[in-house]
Short mmCIF file of C-alpha atoms in Angstrom, two decimals:
data_model
loop_
_atom_site.label_atom_id
_atom_site.label_comp_id
_atom_site.label_asym_id
_atom_site.label_seq_id
_atom_site.Cartn_x
_atom_site.Cartn_y
_atom_site.Cartn_z
CA MET A 1 26.40 40.84 -45.10
CA LYS A 2 29.04 41.11 -42.37
CA ARG A 3 26.75 43.39 -40.33
CA ILE A 4 23.94 40.84 -40.64
CA TYR A 5 26.18 38.10 -39.23
CA ILE A 6 27.26 40.37 -36.36
CA THR A 7 23.65 41.31 -35.62
CA LEU A 8 22.57 37.65 -35.66
CA GLY A 9 25.48 36.77 -33.39
CA VAL A 10 24.54 39.47 -30.88
CA LEU A 11 20.89 38.35 -30.93
CA LEU A 12 21.94 34.73 -30.42
CA LEU A 13 24.16 35.63 -27.47
CA GLY A 14 21.34 37.71 -26.02
CA MET A 15 18.89 34.84 -26.32
CA ILE A 16 21.36 32.49 -24.62
CA ALA A 17 21.91 34.98 -21.79
CA MET A 18 18.17 35.51 -21.30
CA ALA A 19 17.53 31.75 -21.34
CA TYR A 20 20.31 31.22 -18.77
CA LEU A 21 18.91 33.90 -16.48
CA TYR A 22 15.36 32.56 -16.87
CA PHE A 23 16.21 28.96 -16.09
CA SER A 24 18.57 29.97 -13.28
CA ASN A 25 15.77 31.93 -11.63
CA LEU A 26 13.35 29.12 -12.33
CA ASN A 27 15.70 26.63 -10.70
CA THR A 28 16.17 28.91 -7.68
CA GLU A 29 12.41 29.33 -7.35
CA THR A 30 11.89 25.57 -7.70
CA ASN A 31 14.46 24.85 -5.01
CA ALA A 32 12.72 27.33 -2.71
CA ASN A 33 9.37 25.75 -3.42
CA ASP A 34 10.80 22.34 -2.48
CA LEU A 35 11.38 23.33 1.17
CA SER A 36 8.02 22.09 2.43
CA LEU A 37 8.19 18.95 0.29
CA ASN A 38 11.70 18.04 1.46
CA ALA A 39 10.76 18.63 5.09
CA VAL A 40 7.89 16.15 5.09
CA ALA A 41 9.29 13.61 2.59
CA SER A 42 12.56 13.12 4.48
CA ASN A 43 10.72 12.14 7.65
CA SER A 44 7.37 10.55 6.72
CA GLY A 45 6.34 7.14 5.40
CA ILE A 46 2.95 8.38 4.20
CA VAL A 47 2.42 11.83 2.64
CA PHE A 48 -0.92 13.38 1.69
CA SER A 49 -0.78 16.55 -0.39
CA PHE A 50 -3.31 19.14 -1.58
CA GLU A 51 -3.58 22.80 -2.46
CA ASN A 52 -4.79 25.06 0.32
CA ASP A 53 -7.91 26.50 -1.22
CA LYS A 54 -11.55 26.72 -0.24
CA SER A 55 -12.79 24.15 -2.78
CA PHE A 56 -10.64 21.39 -1.29
CA TYR A 57 -12.09 21.80 2.20
CA GLU A 58 -15.62 22.05 0.85
CA ILE A 59 -15.31 18.78 -1.07
CA LEU A 60 -13.49 17.00 1.73
CA SER A 61 -16.13 18.01 4.25
CA GLY A 62 -18.39 15.45 2.58
CA GLN A 63 -15.85 12.68 3.14
CA GLU A 64 -16.24 11.38 6.68
CA LEU A 65 -14.24 8.20 6.07
CA PHE A 66 -10.91 9.95 6.64
CA GLN A 67 -11.96 10.52 10.26
CA HIS A 68 -12.38 6.76 10.72
CA ILE A 69 -8.81 6.16 9.55
CA LEU A 70 -7.26 8.93 11.63
CA GLY A 71 -9.04 7.88 14.82
CA LYS A 72 -10.96 10.06 17.23
CA SER A 73 -7.94 11.85 18.71
CA LYS A 74 -6.16 12.69 15.42
CA ALA A 75 -9.45 13.61 13.71
CA LYS A 76 -10.20 16.04 16.54
CA SER A 77 -6.72 17.58 16.21
CA PHE A 78 -7.01 18.11 12.45
CA LYS A 79 -10.50 19.54 12.76
CA SER A 80 -9.27 21.95 15.41
CA LEU A 81 -6.35 23.01 13.20
CA LYS A 82 -8.72 23.77 10.34
CA GLU A 83 -11.26 25.70 12.44
CA ASN A 84 -8.90 27.57 14.78
CA LEU A 85 -5.73 28.05 12.72
CA LEU A 86 -6.15 27.67 8.96
CA SER A 87 -9.45 29.55 8.96
CA GLN A 88 -7.81 32.66 10.43
CA HIS A 89 -7.60 35.33 7.74
CA GLU A 90 -3.92 36.16 8.21
CA VAL A 91 -2.86 32.49 8.06
CA ASN A 92 -5.14 31.55 5.19
CA THR A 93 -3.99 34.55 3.14
CA SER A 94 -0.33 33.67 3.74
CA ILE A 95 -0.61 30.14 2.33
CA ASP A 96 -3.66 30.45 0.06
CA GLY A 97 -3.16 28.33 -3.06
CA GLN A 98 0.07 26.86 -1.72
CA LYS A 99 0.76 23.14 -1.63
CA VAL A 100 0.18 21.61 1.79
CA TYR A 101 1.83 18.31 2.77
CA VAL A 102 0.60 16.11 5.63
CA GLY A 103 2.92 13.31 6.70
CA LEU A 104 2.56 10.43 9.14
CA LEU A 105 5.59 9.03 10.94
CA GLY A 106 6.36 6.67 13.77
CA GLY A 107 6.70 8.38 17.13
CA GLU A 108 7.79 7.32 20.58
CA GLY A 109 6.05 4.39 22.26
CA ASP A 110 2.65 3.75 20.73
CA GLN A 111 2.43 7.20 19.15
CA VAL A 112 1.95 7.97 15.46
CA ASP A 113 2.96 11.59 14.87
CA TYR A 114 1.80 13.91 12.14
CA LEU A 115 3.80 16.56 10.33
CA ILE A 116 2.23 19.34 8.26
CA SER A 117 4.43 21.53 6.08
CA ALA A 118 3.69 24.47 3.80
CA GLN A 119 5.35 27.65 2.58
CA PHE A 120 4.36 31.28 2.96
CA LYS A 121 3.70 33.11 -0.27
CA LEU A 122 6.40 35.55 -1.34
CA GLY A 123 5.86 38.96 0.18
CA ASN A 124 4.23 37.65 3.36
CA ASP A 125 5.88 38.24 6.72
CA PRO A 126 5.90 34.95 8.71
CA GLN A 127 6.53 36.70 12.03
CA LYS A 128 3.60 39.04 11.46
CA THR A 129 1.41 36.02 10.82
CA VAL A 130 2.49 34.39 14.09
CA ASN A 131 1.88 37.60 16.04
CA SER A 132 -1.65 37.74 14.66
CA LEU A 133 -2.52 34.33 16.13
CA ASN A 134 -3.09 35.43 19.72
CA SER A 135 -6.84 35.62 19.98
CA GLN A 136 -9.77 34.16 21.84
CA LYS A 137 -9.39 30.99 19.76
CA VAL A 138 -5.62 30.51 20.08
CA LYS A 139 -3.14 30.90 22.92
CA VAL A 140 0.48 31.24 21.74
CA ASN A 141 3.40 30.19 23.95
CA LYS A 142 6.97 30.51 22.63
CA ILE A 143 9.22 27.61 23.67
CA GLY A 144 12.75 28.29 22.49
CA GLU A 145 12.59 28.68 18.72
CA ILE A 146 9.18 27.05 18.29
CA TYR A 147 5.62 27.97 19.28
CA GLN A 148 2.99 25.99 21.15
CA LEU A 149 -0.55 26.79 20.06
CA THR A 150 -3.37 25.84 22.43
CA PHE A 151 -6.96 26.03 21.24
CA THR A 152 -10.18 26.52 23.19
CA ASP A 153 -11.13 22.85 22.79
CA SER A 154 -7.92 21.93 24.75
CA THR A 155 -6.14 20.51 21.69
CA SER A 156 -2.68 21.88 20.90
CA CYS A 157 0.08 21.75 18.31
CA TYR A 158 3.62 22.96 17.81
CA VAL A 159 4.71 25.31 15.05
CA GLY A 160 8.15 26.06 13.67
CA ILE A 161 9.12 28.69 11.09
CA LYS A 162 12.32 28.81 9.07
CA ASP A 163 12.48 31.49 6.39
CA VAL A 164 9.29 30.85 4.37
CA LEU A 165 8.85 27.28 5.61
CA VAL A 166 6.23 26.55 8.26
CA VAL A 167 5.92 23.13 9.92
CA ILE A 168 3.24 21.93 12.34
CA SER A 169 3.19 18.78 14.47
CA ASN A 170 1.57 17.24 17.51
CA THR A 171 4.99 16.93 19.17
CA PRO A 172 7.78 19.51 19.60
CA LYS A 173 10.54 16.98 18.80
CA VAL A 174 9.38 16.62 15.19
CA VAL A 175 9.33 20.40 14.65
CA GLN A 176 12.73 20.88 16.32
CA HIS A 177 14.22 18.12 14.18
CA ILE A 178 12.96 19.74 10.96
CA LEU A 179 14.33 23.16 11.90
CA LYS A 180 17.76 21.69 12.68
CA GLU A 181 18.02 19.69 9.45
CA GLN A 182 20.52 21.32 7.12
CA ASN A 183 21.62 19.26 4.13
CA LEU A 184 19.28 16.35 3.51
CA THR A 185 21.31 13.37 2.26
CA ASP A 186 18.43 11.31 0.87
CA LEU A 187 16.04 13.21 -1.38
CA SER A 188 14.94 10.17 -3.39
CA PHE A 189 11.38 10.16 -2.01
CA ALA A 190 11.05 13.94 -2.37
CA ASN A 191 12.28 13.75 -5.96
CA TYR A 192 9.84 10.91 -6.63
CA ILE A 193 6.94 13.00 -5.30
CA LYS A 194 8.08 16.00 -7.33
CA SER A 195 8.38 14.04 -10.57
CA ASN A 196 4.97 12.43 -10.11
CA SER A 197 3.19 15.60 -9.01
CA ARG A 198 3.54 16.91 -12.57
CA PHE A 199 1.05 14.30 -13.70
CA ASN A 200 -1.41 14.88 -10.85
CA LYS A 201 -2.08 18.62 -11.14
CA ASN A 202 -5.78 18.23 -11.84
CA THR A 203 -6.52 15.89 -8.94
CA LEU A 204 -8.12 16.94 -5.67
CA ALA A 205 -5.37 15.41 -3.54
CA ASN A 206 -2.51 12.92 -3.77
CA LEU A 207 -1.18 10.15 -1.58
CA TYR A 208 2.48 9.14 -1.59
CA ILE A 209 3.90 6.09 0.19
CA ASN A 210 7.52 5.39 1.07
CA PHE A 211 7.62 1.67 1.91
CA ASN A 212 11.20 2.09 3.18
CA LYS A 213 9.81 3.94 6.19
CA ALA A 214 6.86 1.59 6.73
CA PRO A 215 8.67 -0.47 9.45
CA ASN A 216 9.31 2.65 11.54
CA LEU A 217 5.67 3.69 11.22
CA LEU A 218 4.23 0.22 11.86
CA LYS A 219 6.33 -0.45 14.97
CA SER A 220 4.19 2.15 16.74
CA ILE A 221 1.05 0.24 15.75
CA LEU A 222 2.03 -3.44 15.92
CA ASN A 223 3.10 -5.56 18.86
CA SER A 224 4.65 -8.13 16.52
CA ASN A 225 7.50 -8.24 14.02
CA LEU A 226 7.01 -7.73 10.29
CA ASN A 227 6.99 -11.39 9.35
CA GLY A 228 4.51 -13.73 7.71
CA GLU A 229 1.85 -11.76 5.82
CA LEU A 230 3.33 -8.53 7.21
CA SER A 231 6.73 -9.22 5.61
CA ILE A 232 5.56 -7.32 2.50
CA PHE A 233 6.12 -4.13 4.52
CA ASN A 234 9.61 -5.11 5.66
CA LYS A 235 12.60 -3.78 3.73
CA GLN A 236 10.59 -2.96 0.62
CA ASN A 237 12.45 -0.30 -1.35
CA SER A 238 9.35 0.95 -3.15
CA PHE A 239 7.44 4.20 -3.66
CA ALA A 240 3.81 4.78 -4.61
CA ALA A 241 2.13 7.87 -6.08
CA LEU A 242 -1.67 7.74 -5.95
CA SER A 243 -4.44 10.21 -6.78
CA TYR A 244 -7.50 10.55 -4.56
CA ASN A 245 -10.89 9.87 -6.15
CA PHE A 246 -13.69 11.44 -4.14
CA SER A 247 -16.53 9.16 -3.04
CA LYS A 248 -18.77 9.22 0.01
CA GLU A 249 -18.94 5.42 0.08
CA ASN A 250 -15.29 4.40 -0.36
CA LEU A 251 -11.73 5.63 -0.17
CA LEU A 252 -10.21 5.00 -3.60
CA PHE A 253 -6.77 5.97 -4.91
CA ASN A 254 -5.26 5.28 -8.36
CA GLY A 255 -1.72 5.71 -9.61
CA ASN A 256 1.65 3.99 -9.81
CA THR A 257 3.90 1.88 -7.60
CA ASP A 258 7.63 1.71 -8.35
CA VAL A 259 9.77 -1.14 -7.01
CA ASN A 260 13.30 0.25 -6.74
CA ASP A 261 14.96 -2.89 -5.38
CA LEU A 262 16.12 -5.11 -8.25
CA THR A 263 16.29 -8.08 -5.85
CA SER A 264 12.65 -7.74 -4.77
CA TYR A 265 10.36 -10.69 -5.54
CA TYR A 266 7.69 -8.23 -6.69
CA LYS A 267 10.06 -6.93 -9.37
CA LEU A 268 9.42 -10.21 -11.23
CA PHE A 269 5.86 -9.02 -11.93
CA THR A 270 6.40 -5.42 -13.07
CA THR A 271 6.39 -6.46 -16.74
CA VAL A 272 3.63 -9.08 -16.40
CA PRO A 273 0.35 -7.77 -17.87
CA GLU A 274 -2.78 -8.05 -15.77
CA GLN A 275 -4.89 -11.21 -15.95
CA LYS A 276 -8.52 -11.83 -15.05
CA ILE A 277 -8.57 -13.11 -11.44
CA VAL A 278 -10.57 -16.29 -10.91
CA ILE A 279 -8.64 -18.18 -8.25
CA ASP A 280 -10.54 -16.33 -5.50
CA ASN A 281 -13.52 -18.52 -6.46
CA ILE A 282 -12.10 -21.34 -4.30
CA LEU A 283 -11.40 -19.26 -1.17
CA PRO A 284 -13.40 -20.18 1.96
CA HIS A 285 -15.99 -17.78 3.36
CA LYS A 286 -13.82 -17.14 6.43
CA THR A 287 -10.79 -15.93 4.46
CA ALA A 288 -9.10 -13.12 6.41
CA ASN A 289 -6.54 -12.08 3.78
CA TYR A 290 -5.05 -13.19 0.51
CA THR A 291 -2.36 -12.31 -2.02
CA ILE A 292 -3.05 -13.34 -5.60
CA TYR A 293 -0.33 -13.46 -8.27
CA THR A 294 -1.01 -13.86 -12.00
CA ILE A 295 1.41 -14.84 -14.76
CA ASN A 296 0.65 -14.75 -18.50
CA ASP A 297 3.81 -16.54 -19.72
CA TYR A 298 5.32 -18.93 -17.18
CA LYS A 299 8.36 -19.80 -19.31
CA SER A 300 9.70 -16.24 -19.47
CA TRP A 301 8.65 -15.59 -15.86
CA PHE A 302 10.52 -18.70 -14.67
CA GLU A 303 13.69 -17.36 -16.32
CA ALA A 304 13.27 -14.21 -14.23
CA LEU A 305 12.63 -16.36 -11.14
CA THR A 306 15.88 -18.24 -11.79
CA THR A 307 17.73 -14.93 -11.92
CA TRP A 308 16.00 -13.90 -8.68
CA PHE A 309 17.24 -17.10 -6.99
CA GLU A 310 20.76 -16.16 -8.10
CA LYS A 311 20.42 -12.71 -6.54
CA GLN A 312 19.21 -14.41 -3.35
CA LYS A 313 22.31 -16.63 -3.56
CA ASN A 314 20.02 -19.64 -3.49
CA SER A 315 20.03 -20.83 -7.11
CA GLU A 316 22.57 -23.57 -6.48
CA ASN A 317 20.51 -25.07 -3.64
CA VAL A 318 17.29 -24.91 -5.69
CA LEU A 319 18.88 -26.59 -8.70
CA LYS A 320 20.54 -29.24 -6.54
CA ASN A 321 17.24 -30.01 -4.81
CA ILE A 322 15.32 -30.41 -8.10
CA THR A 323 18.08 -32.56 -9.61
CA SER A 324 18.20 -34.79 -6.55
CA ILE A 325 14.40 -35.29 -6.54
CA ASN A 326 14.37 -36.06 -10.28
CA GLN A 327 17.08 -38.69 -9.89
CA LYS A 328 15.59 -40.25 -6.77
CA TYR A 329 12.06 -40.63 -8.14
CA ARG A 330 12.93 -40.92 -11.83
CA LEU A 331 10.75 -38.06 -12.94
CA ASP A 332 11.16 -34.56 -14.36
CA LEU A 333 9.64 -31.82 -12.23
CA ASN A 334 10.20 -29.36 -15.08
CA GLN A 335 7.62 -31.34 -17.06
CA ILE A 336 5.03 -31.05 -14.27
CA PHE A 337 4.60 -27.59 -12.77
CA PRO A 338 5.84 -25.49 -15.73
CA LYS A 339 3.77 -27.55 -18.15
CA TYR A 340 0.53 -27.83 -16.15
CA PHE A 341 0.52 -24.50 -14.32
CA LYS A 342 -2.32 -22.30 -15.60
CA ASN A 343 -1.86 -18.59 -14.90
CA GLN A 344 -2.27 -17.72 -11.18
CA PHE A 345 -1.55 -18.74 -7.62
CA VAL A 346 -2.54 -17.44 -4.19
CA THR A 347 -1.57 -17.51 -0.53
CA PHE A 348 -4.37 -16.93 1.97
CA GLN A 349 -5.18 -17.06 5.68
CA LEU A 350 -8.42 -17.92 7.44
CA SER A 351 -9.92 -16.09 10.41
CA SER A 352 -8.58 -18.93 12.59
CA GLY A 353 -5.03 -18.08 11.52
CA GLU A 354 -4.56 -21.17 9.31
CA LYS A 355 -2.40 -20.45 6.26
CA PHE A 356 -2.72 -21.92 2.77
CA GLY A 357 -1.32 -21.72 -0.72
CA ALA A 358 -3.10 -22.66 -3.94
CA ILE A 359 -1.97 -23.08 -7.55
CA ALA A 360 -4.26 -23.08 -10.59
CA LEU A 361 -3.59 -26.05 -12.90
CA VAL A 362 -4.48 -26.86 -16.48
CA ASN A 363 -5.05 -30.55 -15.73
CA GLY A 364 -5.28 -31.45 -12.04
CA GLU A 365 -5.80 -35.18 -12.61
CA LYS A 366 -2.63 -35.44 -14.69
CA VAL A 367 -0.59 -33.62 -12.04
CA ASN A 368 -1.99 -35.98 -9.40
CA GLN A 369 -0.78 -38.96 -11.41
CA LEU A 370 2.68 -37.50 -12.06
CA LEU A 371 3.19 -36.78 -8.33
CA LEU A 372 2.15 -40.27 -7.10
CA ASP A 373 5.67 -41.51 -6.35
CA LEU A 374 6.70 -38.17 -4.84
CA SER A 375 3.74 -38.12 -2.45
CA ALA A 376 2.49 -40.16 0.49
CA ASP A 377 -1.19 -40.75 1.24
CA TYR A 378 -2.41 -39.27 4.51
CA ALA A 379 -6.19 -39.48 4.16
CA PRO A 380 -8.71 -39.68 1.31
CA ASP A 381 -7.91 -36.78 -1.06
CA ILE A 382 -5.06 -35.58 1.19
CA LYS A 383 -1.38 -36.26 0.45
CA ILE A 384 1.97 -35.01 1.71
CA PHE A 385 5.15 -34.33 -0.27
CA LYS A 386 8.04 -36.66 0.58
CA GLU A 387 10.58 -33.97 -0.31
CA ALA A 388 10.96 -30.32 0.64
CA ASN A 389 10.75 -26.97 -1.16
CA ILE A 390 9.04 -28.20 -4.33
CA ALA A 391 6.48 -25.38 -4.68
CA TYR A 392 9.12 -22.82 -3.63
CA SER A 393 11.45 -23.99 -6.42
CA PHE A 394 8.86 -23.18 -9.09
CA PHE A 395 6.97 -20.21 -7.63
CA GLY A 396 9.37 -18.55 -5.22
CA GLU A 397 8.92 -16.51 -2.05
CA PRO A 398 5.17 -16.99 -1.28
CA PHE A 399 5.64 -20.77 -0.95
CA LYS A 400 8.76 -20.66 1.20
CA LYS A 401 6.56 -21.14 4.29
CA PHE A 402 5.24 -24.46 2.86
CA GLU A 403 8.41 -26.50 3.05
CA ARG A 404 6.93 -30.02 2.97
CA PRO A 405 3.20 -29.41 2.93
CA PHE A 406 0.08 -31.53 2.89
CA TYR A 407 -1.94 -30.97 -0.25
CA THR A 408 -5.08 -31.81 -2.18
CA ILE A 409 -5.95 -31.36 -5.83
CA ILE A 410 -9.56 -30.52 -6.57
CA ASP A 411 -11.20 -28.98 -9.65
CA ASN A 412 -7.81 -28.15 -11.21
CA TYR A 413 -6.46 -26.44 -8.10
CA MET A 414 -3.63 -27.66 -5.88
CA VAL A 415 -4.18 -26.45 -2.30
CA LEU A 416 -1.31 -26.67 0.21
CA ALA A 417 -1.07 -26.26 4.00
CA ASN A 418 1.35 -27.25 6.75
CA ASN A 419 -1.30 -29.24 8.62
CA ALA A 420 -3.55 -32.03 7.37
CA SER A 421 -6.40 -30.68 9.50
CA SER A 422 -6.21 -27.40 7.57
CA ILE A 423 -6.70 -29.24 4.29
CA GLN A 424 -9.68 -31.06 5.80
CA VAL A 425 -11.21 -27.72 6.83
CA PHE A 426 -10.68 -26.35 3.33
CA LEU A 427 -12.25 -29.38 1.63
CA SER A 428 -15.26 -29.32 3.94
CA ARG A 429 -15.99 -25.65 3.25
CA TYR A 430 -15.31 -25.90 -0.45
CA ARG A 431 -17.62 -28.89 -0.92
CA ASN A 432 -20.35 -27.21 1.14
CA ASN A 433 -20.05 -24.07 -1.01
CA GLU A 434 -19.05 -21.96 2.01
CA LEU A 435 -17.06 -19.57 -0.15
CA LEU A 436 -15.98 -15.96 -0.01
CA ILE A 437 -17.57 -15.20 -3.37
CA GLN A 438 -20.97 -15.99 -1.82
CA ASP A 439 -20.58 -13.06 0.59
CA GLU A 440 -22.60 -9.97 -0.43
CA ASP A 441 -19.99 -7.54 0.89
CA TYR A 442 -17.24 -9.30 -1.08
CA ALA A 443 -19.36 -9.19 -4.24
CA SER A 444 -19.88 -5.46 -3.67
CA PHE A 445 -16.14 -5.02 -3.11
CA ARG A 446 -15.30 -6.77 -6.39
CA ASP A 447 -17.61 -4.41 -8.26
CA GLN A 448 -15.50 -1.43 -7.16
CA LEU A 449 -12.26 -2.61 -8.77
CA SER A 450 -11.04 -4.10 -12.01
CA SER A 451 -11.51 -7.87 -12.24
CA SER A 452 -7.97 -8.10 -13.66
CA ALA A 453 -4.62 -7.49 -11.96
CA THR A 454 -1.09 -8.85 -11.73
CA ILE A 455 -0.90 -8.89 -7.92
CA SER A 456 -3.78 -8.27 -5.54
CA PHE A 457 -3.46 -7.86 -1.75
CA TYR A 458 -6.75 -8.17 0.13
CA ILE A 459 -7.80 -7.96 3.80
CA ASN A 460 -11.29 -8.85 5.01
CA ASN A 461 -12.02 -6.69 8.04
CA LYS A 462 -14.63 -8.90 9.72
CA ASN A 463 -12.59 -12.11 9.31
CA SER A 464 -9.38 -10.49 10.56
CA THR A 465 -10.64 -9.57 14.06
CA ASP A 466 -8.70 -12.26 15.95
CA ILE A 467 -5.57 -11.79 13.82
CA PHE A 468 -5.54 -8.03 14.41
CA GLY A 469 -6.26 -8.68 18.08
CA ARG A 470 -2.95 -10.55 18.30
CA ASN A 471 -0.93 -8.09 16.23
CA LEU A 472 -2.23 -4.58 17.03
CA LYS A 473 -1.30 -2.64 20.12
CA PRO A 474 -4.33 -1.98 22.39
CA PRO A 475 -5.04 1.65 21.33
CA TYR A 476 -5.07 0.72 17.64
CA TYR A 477 -7.07 -2.46 18.15
CA LYS A 478 -9.65 -0.34 19.96
CA GLN A 479 -9.76 2.02 16.98
CA TYR A 480 -10.02 -0.96 14.63
CA GLN A 481 -13.11 -2.24 16.48
CA SER A 482 -14.73 1.15 16.99
CA LYS A 483 -17.74 2.30 14.98
CA THR A 484 -15.91 5.60 14.52
CA GLY A 485 -12.79 3.69 13.43
CA PHE A 486 -12.15 0.89 10.97
CA LYS A 487 -15.35 -1.00 11.77
CA GLU A 488 -17.03 1.11 9.11
CA PHE A 489 -14.84 -0.57 6.48
CA ASP A 490 -15.46 -4.05 5.13
CA ALA A 491 -12.25 -4.65 3.17
CA PHE A 492 -8.91 -3.25 2.05
CA CYS A 493 -7.30 -4.00 -1.30
CA TYR A 494 -4.04 -2.95 -2.98
CA GLN A 495 -4.11 -3.95 -6.65
CA LEU A 496 -1.01 -3.93 -8.87
CA SER A 497 -0.90 -4.35 -12.66
CA GLY A 498 2.46 -4.74 -14.42
CA ASP A 499 3.30 -1.91 -16.82
CA ASN A 500 6.77 -1.79 -18.40
CA GLY A 501 8.78 -1.99 -15.19
CA LYS A 502 6.32 -0.38 -12.77
CA PHE A 503 2.86 -1.12 -11.43
CA LEU A 504 -0.38 0.65 -12.24
CA SER A 505 -2.08 0.66 -8.84
CA ASN A 506 -5.48 0.83 -7.18
CA LEU A 507 -5.87 1.22 -3.43
CA LEU A 508 -9.36 0.75 -2.02
CA LEU A 509 -10.89 0.93 1.45
CA HIS A 510 -14.38 -0.43 0.93
CA THR A 511 -17.31 0.29 3.25
CA LYS A 512 -19.98 -2.21 4.15
CA THR A 513 -22.95 -2.59 1.85
CA GLU A 514 -26.10 -1.01 3.22
CA LYS A 515 -28.80 -3.63 2.91
CA PRO A 516 -32.27 -2.23 2.12
CA LEU A 517 -34.97 -2.90 4.67
CA GLU A 518 -37.30 -5.68 3.61
CA THR A 519 -40.96 -4.71 3.41
CA ASP A 520 -43.91 -7.00 3.88
CA SER A 521 -45.39 -7.53 0.43
CA LEU A 522 -48.74 -8.41 2.03
CA GLN A 523 -48.93 -5.16 3.94
CA THR A 524 -51.63 -2.80 2.70
CA ASN A 525 -51.91 0.90 3.16
CA PRO A 526 -54.56 1.94 5.70
#
């Protein structure tokens, strides 16, 4: 019996030792495999990843829409890299089946730089691969510790190699910076990508977004600050992991968005289940963009909003304002908006730049009556609040811009704007049925996505021309208007649905609907 115990003990110790060695080696291998991921994730706001195999390039060759997003110059560079570099046998063999990461980051001036990172397979000699590049297709010039590759079509790139890591960029500074990086202090985005990549193994490609780095990327594109509608990209501590769904007609990604900032307004919606969106039925035909929010249980959501005000150090002012209004007008605002709010609200902007907010109500006539003393008549069907920050107190950040707005209530919707003329424009278009839902392209767009969401960001390409003209730097506005640029797209949408603390997400770039040619029904064949 004693021998049995000793034997079992030895076997147990052996198993523990083997397990330790296995997981130690596994951890070492994992750390090595993270080199390319860490390199791109620590520097890029947008990361696109795929496995370097033949099937990926064959499938992607049928997707021309990526070229419209990249622009003529970047598209030419990537095409040249594929044809002149990645197609070379020595290079392709060295990274065949390896994960390739493509990152976009803000560069100097108006430049958006790209960064490609990958790792050589074990057993491959990186220096031998570099030496094999000199050919009729590629001219190699060593500059310090990096290489400049010039192709026959006059495009060029810069390559850096560190152990098994290879990085490629359009600018030498990006490559030099990667090679000099030693201990990365912030691996949160890289760890997020790594944890989410486990669930995306069977997808063709994945898109990862670090909203923390969005300001640095957008400053190269925009000639304005990240305020107004663009404020959603400013100081948003959020990550997104999305899987690419191949389609020749659209660019569609599905996945998750995680809001890491507990003080973010969007955090209030991460546990709110999706609702069927109907408030877009009132939006004018010339709507350039909108953000729709849905709430299934206002009472519990308002408790979260109150906590959010506290985190913003604004709860005392909000409470004092509501109390003062209630005492002054002898009413109870808490018996108006919380009681008669339905389940969604929206902020939107017209092609002219006019900005609006709208709130869906259960009983618009009753709300009109309850707000009589608190409002002043301006024109038929148009009133103005006598006091400030009423909508903000009950719905938060989106209505902060409407401090003491003009408003109208029509068909159980309260519509707000900072100018009476804007309300008049809205009423005219609404009554004449000049609505966005009447647009064929918008109807086609709606068919591509779920009709339900918690938050939905939307941009109408055609109606945003003047707005983008004011906000985009000339090179990017030119790309936006070009037939080989964003003109091919009709709309952009980023849809979020609350799911236990995170968002299930859909990102769609929708192309214009091809209208069939009308034939003359009276025409006869000869």
